[in-house]
Tab-separated table of C-alpha atoms in Angstrom:
chain	number	residue	atom	x	y	z
A	6	MET	CA	0.000	0.000	0.000
A	7	GLY	CA	1.351	3.433	-0.937
A	8	GLU	CA	1.218	6.676	0.960
A	9	GLY	CA	-2.256	8.206	1.073
A	10	LYS	CA	-2.858	11.691	-0.319
A	11	ARG	CA	-4.966	12.904	2.599
A	12	GLY	CA	-2.850	15.067	4.884
A	13	LYS	CA	0.266	14.441	2.809
A	14	PRO	CA	3.132	16.877	3.484
A	15	ARG	CA	3.556	19.558	0.832
A	16	SER	CA	7.206	18.678	0.383
A	17	GLU	CA	9.792	16.158	1.507
A	18	LEU	CA	11.411	18.838	3.656
A	19	GLU	CA	8.105	19.455	5.435
A	20	ARG	CA	7.836	15.699	6.014
A	21	LEU	CA	11.180	15.793	7.811
A	22	GLN	CA	10.223	18.864	9.842
A	23	ILE	CA	6.983	17.243	11.003
A	24	PHE	CA	8.792	14.000	11.761
A	25	ALA	CA	11.388	15.801	13.868
A	26	GLN	CA	8.750	17.447	16.056
A	27	LEU	CA	6.655	14.291	16.480
A	28	ALA	CA	9.635	12.059	17.220
A	29	THR	CA	10.939	14.579	19.762
A	30	GLU	CA	7.536	14.624	21.460
A	31	TYR	CA	7.466	10.819	21.463
A	32	PHE	CA	10.786	10.509	23.271
A	33	ARG	CA	9.736	13.180	25.747
A	34	MET	CA	6.632	11.117	26.514
A	35	VAL	CA	8.780	8.018	27.038
A	36	GLU	CA	10.958	9.968	29.447
A	37	LEU	CA	8.027	11.348	31.423
A	38	PHE	CA	6.354	7.961	31.841
A	39	ALA	CA	9.470	5.889	32.446
A	40	PRO	CA	8.846	3.339	35.218
A	41	VAL	CA	10.885	3.368	38.381
A	42	PRO	CA	13.759	0.887	37.890
A	43	GLY	CA	13.556	-2.451	39.594
A	44	PRO	CA	11.421	-5.607	39.538
A	45	VAL	CA	7.834	-5.601	40.725
A	46	PRO	CA	5.425	-8.457	41.535
A	47	VAL	CA	3.695	-9.770	38.411
A	48	ASP	CA	0.220	-9.344	39.926
A	49	SER	CA	0.841	-5.836	41.303
A	50	VAL	CA	-0.822	-2.597	40.210
A	51	GLU	CA	2.604	-1.281	39.193
A	52	ALA	CA	3.117	-4.239	36.850
A	53	GLU	CA	-0.268	-3.544	35.267
A	54	ARG	CA	0.592	0.153	34.929
A	55	ARG	CA	3.845	-0.729	33.178
A	56	HIS	CA	1.965	-3.016	30.823
A	57	TRP	CA	-0.415	-0.247	29.744
A	58	ILE	CA	2.390	2.296	29.331
A	59	GLU	CA	4.180	-0.209	27.121
A	60	LEU	CA	1.048	-0.587	24.995
A	61	PHE	CA	0.565	3.173	24.674
A	62	ARG	CA	4.174	3.530	23.555
A	63	ALA	CA	3.633	0.865	20.906
A	64	VAL	CA	0.455	2.634	19.746
A	65	LEU	CA	2.229	5.989	19.444
A	66	LEU	CA	5.058	4.340	17.527
A	67	ARG	CA	2.628	3.186	14.841
A	68	LYS	CA	2.882	6.356	12.771
A	69	PHE	CA	6.633	5.852	12.529
A	70	ILE	CA	6.434	2.150	11.643
A	71	VAL	CA	3.539	1.460	9.260
A	72	PRO	CA	4.983	2.126	5.768
A	73	ASP	CA	2.090	4.180	4.359
A	74	GLU	CA	2.028	6.684	7.249
A	75	HIS	CA	3.307	10.141	6.288
A	76	VAL	CA	6.105	10.110	8.870
A	77	SER	CA	6.964	6.418	8.670
A	78	LEU	CA	10.636	5.567	8.923
A	79	LYS	CA	10.442	4.209	5.390
A	80	LEU	CA	9.340	7.577	3.982
A	81	VAL	CA	11.577	9.571	6.316
A	82	VAL	CA	14.638	7.642	5.152
A	83	ARG	CA	13.602	8.231	1.551
A	84	ALA	CA	13.110	11.947	2.267
A	85	LEU	CA	16.533	12.172	3.924
A	86	ARG	CA	18.145	10.654	0.844
A	87	MET	CA	16.264	12.998	-1.462
A	88	CYS	CA	16.843	16.164	0.575
A	89	ASN	CA	20.555	15.660	1.256
A	90	TYR	CA	21.342	17.931	-1.701
A	91	SER	CA	25.026	18.371	-0.812
A	92	ALA	CA	25.584	14.637	-0.225
A	93	ASP	CA	26.849	15.411	3.276
A	94	PRO	CA	28.634	12.224	4.421
A	95	ARG	CA	27.631	12.459	8.079
A	96	LEU	CA	23.986	12.937	7.140
A	97	ALA	CA	24.161	10.068	4.647
A	98	GLU	CA	25.775	7.814	7.244
A	99	GLY	CA	23.065	8.609	9.805
A	100	THR	CA	20.365	7.936	7.229
A	101	GLU	CA	21.720	4.508	6.357
A	102	ALA	CA	22.262	3.669	10.028
A	103	ALA	CA	18.568	4.272	10.690
A	104	ALA	CA	17.576	2.189	7.670
A	105	ALA	CA	19.780	-0.699	8.753
A	106	LEU	CA	18.203	-0.815	12.218
A	107	PHE	CA	14.607	-1.054	11.026
A	108	THR	CA	13.256	-4.419	9.879
A	109	ASN	CA	9.988	-5.834	8.615
A	110	GLU	CA	9.717	-7.862	11.819
A	111	MET	CA	9.104	-4.622	13.711
A	112	ILE	CA	6.096	-4.000	11.483
A	113	ARG	CA	4.655	-7.488	11.473
A	114	GLY	CA	5.561	-8.770	14.923
A	115	ARG	CA	6.731	-12.084	13.491
A	116	PRO	CA	9.379	-12.978	16.094
A	117	ALA	CA	6.641	-12.942	18.725
A	118	LEU	CA	4.747	-15.784	17.048
A	119	LEU	CA	4.421	-18.670	19.483
A	120	ALA	CA	3.481	-22.299	18.870
A	121	GLY	CA	-0.261	-22.478	18.311
A	122	PHE	CA	-0.435	-18.705	18.645
A	123	ALA	CA	-0.974	-17.597	15.057
A	124	ALA	CA	-0.364	-18.774	11.527
A	125	GLU	CA	2.512	-17.298	9.557
A	126	ASP	CA	0.138	-15.706	7.074
A	127	ASP	CA	-2.019	-13.990	9.692
A	128	PRO	CA	-2.372	-10.190	9.534
A	129	ASP	CA	-0.200	-7.950	11.677
A	130	LEU	CA	-0.706	-9.119	15.242
A	131	PHE	CA	-0.430	-5.737	16.879
A	132	GLU	CA	-2.742	-4.118	14.326
A	133	ASP	CA	-5.459	-6.519	15.484
A	134	VAL	CA	-4.964	-5.322	19.061
A	135	LEU	CA	-4.867	-1.711	17.936
A	136	TYR	CA	-8.075	-1.768	15.892
A	137	GLY	CA	-9.913	-4.398	17.856
A	138	ARG	CA	-9.223	-3.182	21.393
A	139	LEU	CA	-7.260	0.051	21.826
A	140	LEU	CA	-8.328	2.640	19.222
A	141	HIS	CA	-11.369	0.970	17.696
A	142	GLY	CA	-13.755	-1.864	18.399
A	143	ASP	CA	-13.638	-3.745	15.095
A	144	ALA	CA	-15.478	-6.999	15.826
A	145	ASP	CA	-13.394	-9.278	13.610
A	146	ARG	CA	-10.144	-7.942	15.009
A	147	PHE	CA	-11.495	-7.999	18.548
A	148	HIS	CA	-12.183	-11.717	18.299
A	149	ARG	CA	-8.962	-12.365	16.402
A	150	SER	CA	-6.974	-10.658	19.151
A	151	GLY	CA	-8.438	-12.668	22.008
A	152	TRP	CA	-4.903	-13.872	22.746
A	153	ALA	CA	-4.116	-10.304	23.898
A	154	GLU	CA	-5.857	-10.987	27.198
A	155	ASP	CA	-2.677	-12.874	28.003
A	156	TYR	CA	-0.469	-9.963	29.088
A	157	ALA	CA	2.745	-11.899	28.484
A	158	ARG	CA	1.874	-12.579	24.842
A	159	GLN	CA	0.636	-9.055	24.272
A	160	SER	CA	3.854	-7.644	25.711
A	161	ALA	CA	5.890	-9.924	23.443
A	162	VAL	CA	4.167	-8.538	20.346
A	163	ALA	CA	4.403	-4.939	21.575
A	164	ALA	CA	8.113	-5.463	22.249
A	165	ASP	CA	8.730	-5.955	18.525
A	166	ARG	CA	7.332	-2.490	17.970
A	167	LEU	CA	9.354	-0.992	20.807
A	168	GLU	CA	12.573	-2.284	19.257
A	169	ALA	CA	12.002	0.303	16.536
A	170	GLU	CA	12.848	3.069	19.013
A	171	LEU	CA	16.553	2.714	18.270
A	172	ALA	CA	15.952	3.219	14.545
A	173	LEU	CA	13.642	6.121	15.374
A	174	ARG	CA	16.336	7.769	17.510
A	175	LYS	CA	18.912	7.360	14.730
A	176	ALA	CA	16.543	8.901	12.203
A	177	LEU	CA	15.719	11.783	14.548
A	178	ASP	CA	19.418	12.448	15.139
A	179	ALA	CA	20.035	12.536	11.372
A	180	VAL	CA	17.077	14.840	10.664
A	181	SER	CA	17.945	17.155	13.563
A	182	TYR	CA	21.553	17.379	12.375
A	183	GLY	CA	20.451	18.113	8.818
A	184	LEU	CA	17.971	20.796	9.856
A	185	ALA	CA	20.362	22.446	12.323
A	186	HIS	CA	23.108	22.732	9.700
A	187	GLU	CA	20.776	23.615	6.795
A	188	LEU	CA	21.823	20.519	4.880
A	189	LEU	CA	18.303	19.549	3.834
A	190	ARG	CA	16.457	20.920	0.842
A	191	SER	CA	13.411	19.595	-0.985
A	192	PRO	CA	14.261	18.245	-4.443
A	193	LYS	CA	13.030	20.126	-7.467
A	194	PRO	CA	9.648	18.927	-8.796
A	195	ASP	CA	11.233	17.252	-11.811
A	196	SER	CA	13.683	15.374	-9.612
A	197	ASP	CA	11.069	13.858	-7.291
A	198	ALA	CA	12.273	10.371	-8.059
A	199	VAL	CA	14.018	7.598	-6.195
A	200	PRO	CA	17.463	9.006	-5.342
A	201	PRO	CA	20.718	7.183	-6.150
A	202	GLY	CA	21.223	4.291	-3.771
A	203	ASP	CA	17.526	3.447	-3.478
A	204	GLY	CA	17.681	0.746	-6.121
A	205	PRO	CA	17.337	-2.964	-5.462
A	206	ASP	CA	20.964	-3.580	-4.422
A	207	PRO	CA	21.590	-1.964	-0.990
A	208	VAL	CA	19.614	-4.402	1.177
A	209	PRO	CA	21.948	-6.837	2.972
A	210	PRO	CA	20.835	-10.484	2.656
A	211	GLY	CA	18.413	-11.498	5.362
A	212	ASP	CA	17.546	-8.003	6.566
A	213	GLY	CA	14.261	-7.788	4.675
A	214	LEU	CA	14.249	-4.015	5.071
A	215	PRO	CA	11.153	-2.225	3.811
A	216	PHE	CA	13.010	0.949	2.776
A	217	GLU	CA	13.977	-0.237	-0.688
A	218	GLU	CA	10.347	-0.896	-1.652
A	219	ILE	CA	9.904	2.742	-2.630
């Protein structure tokens, strides 16, 4: 699925500016709601509170993970490549570092599949929780996500999303550096194409990165 036109940024530079603000706000939220370090009893109120904070973090990460979202890491990496008009090496290195850290597993939640838990061709596990229980009450997804009542399994799926925070931080660092040093510029209308390096060859074997599907 491609990027939708509704609410689409007016330029690739605006995409990066919006991303920078939203990612900064996300990490501030994580900081404000960080749990007190140390183990807690599994059946305690604090354990339940941590579980819900973890879910909310995973929900807020969605806009940075799902490929067709306007500020998804896939589109942000593409925008960084397109807007790096001077081919600044530090900016290029940060861009590729973010791309290398983000995998399809973070989108699909596949490593969290357990025996008898779900079939390999099932839809995104966390999306079922999101639309069936957290943001919406879609009946099909509600029933399909019945496994989410098991907090341990739900946390395992959410954890795949939370692993994307490292890639998000790398991308934010790259965008912030580019904006601060005025190294980013939207490409001309007639050059709004896949930039050099976005062809089919850069993906290391086994990484399954979504960034090259642009």
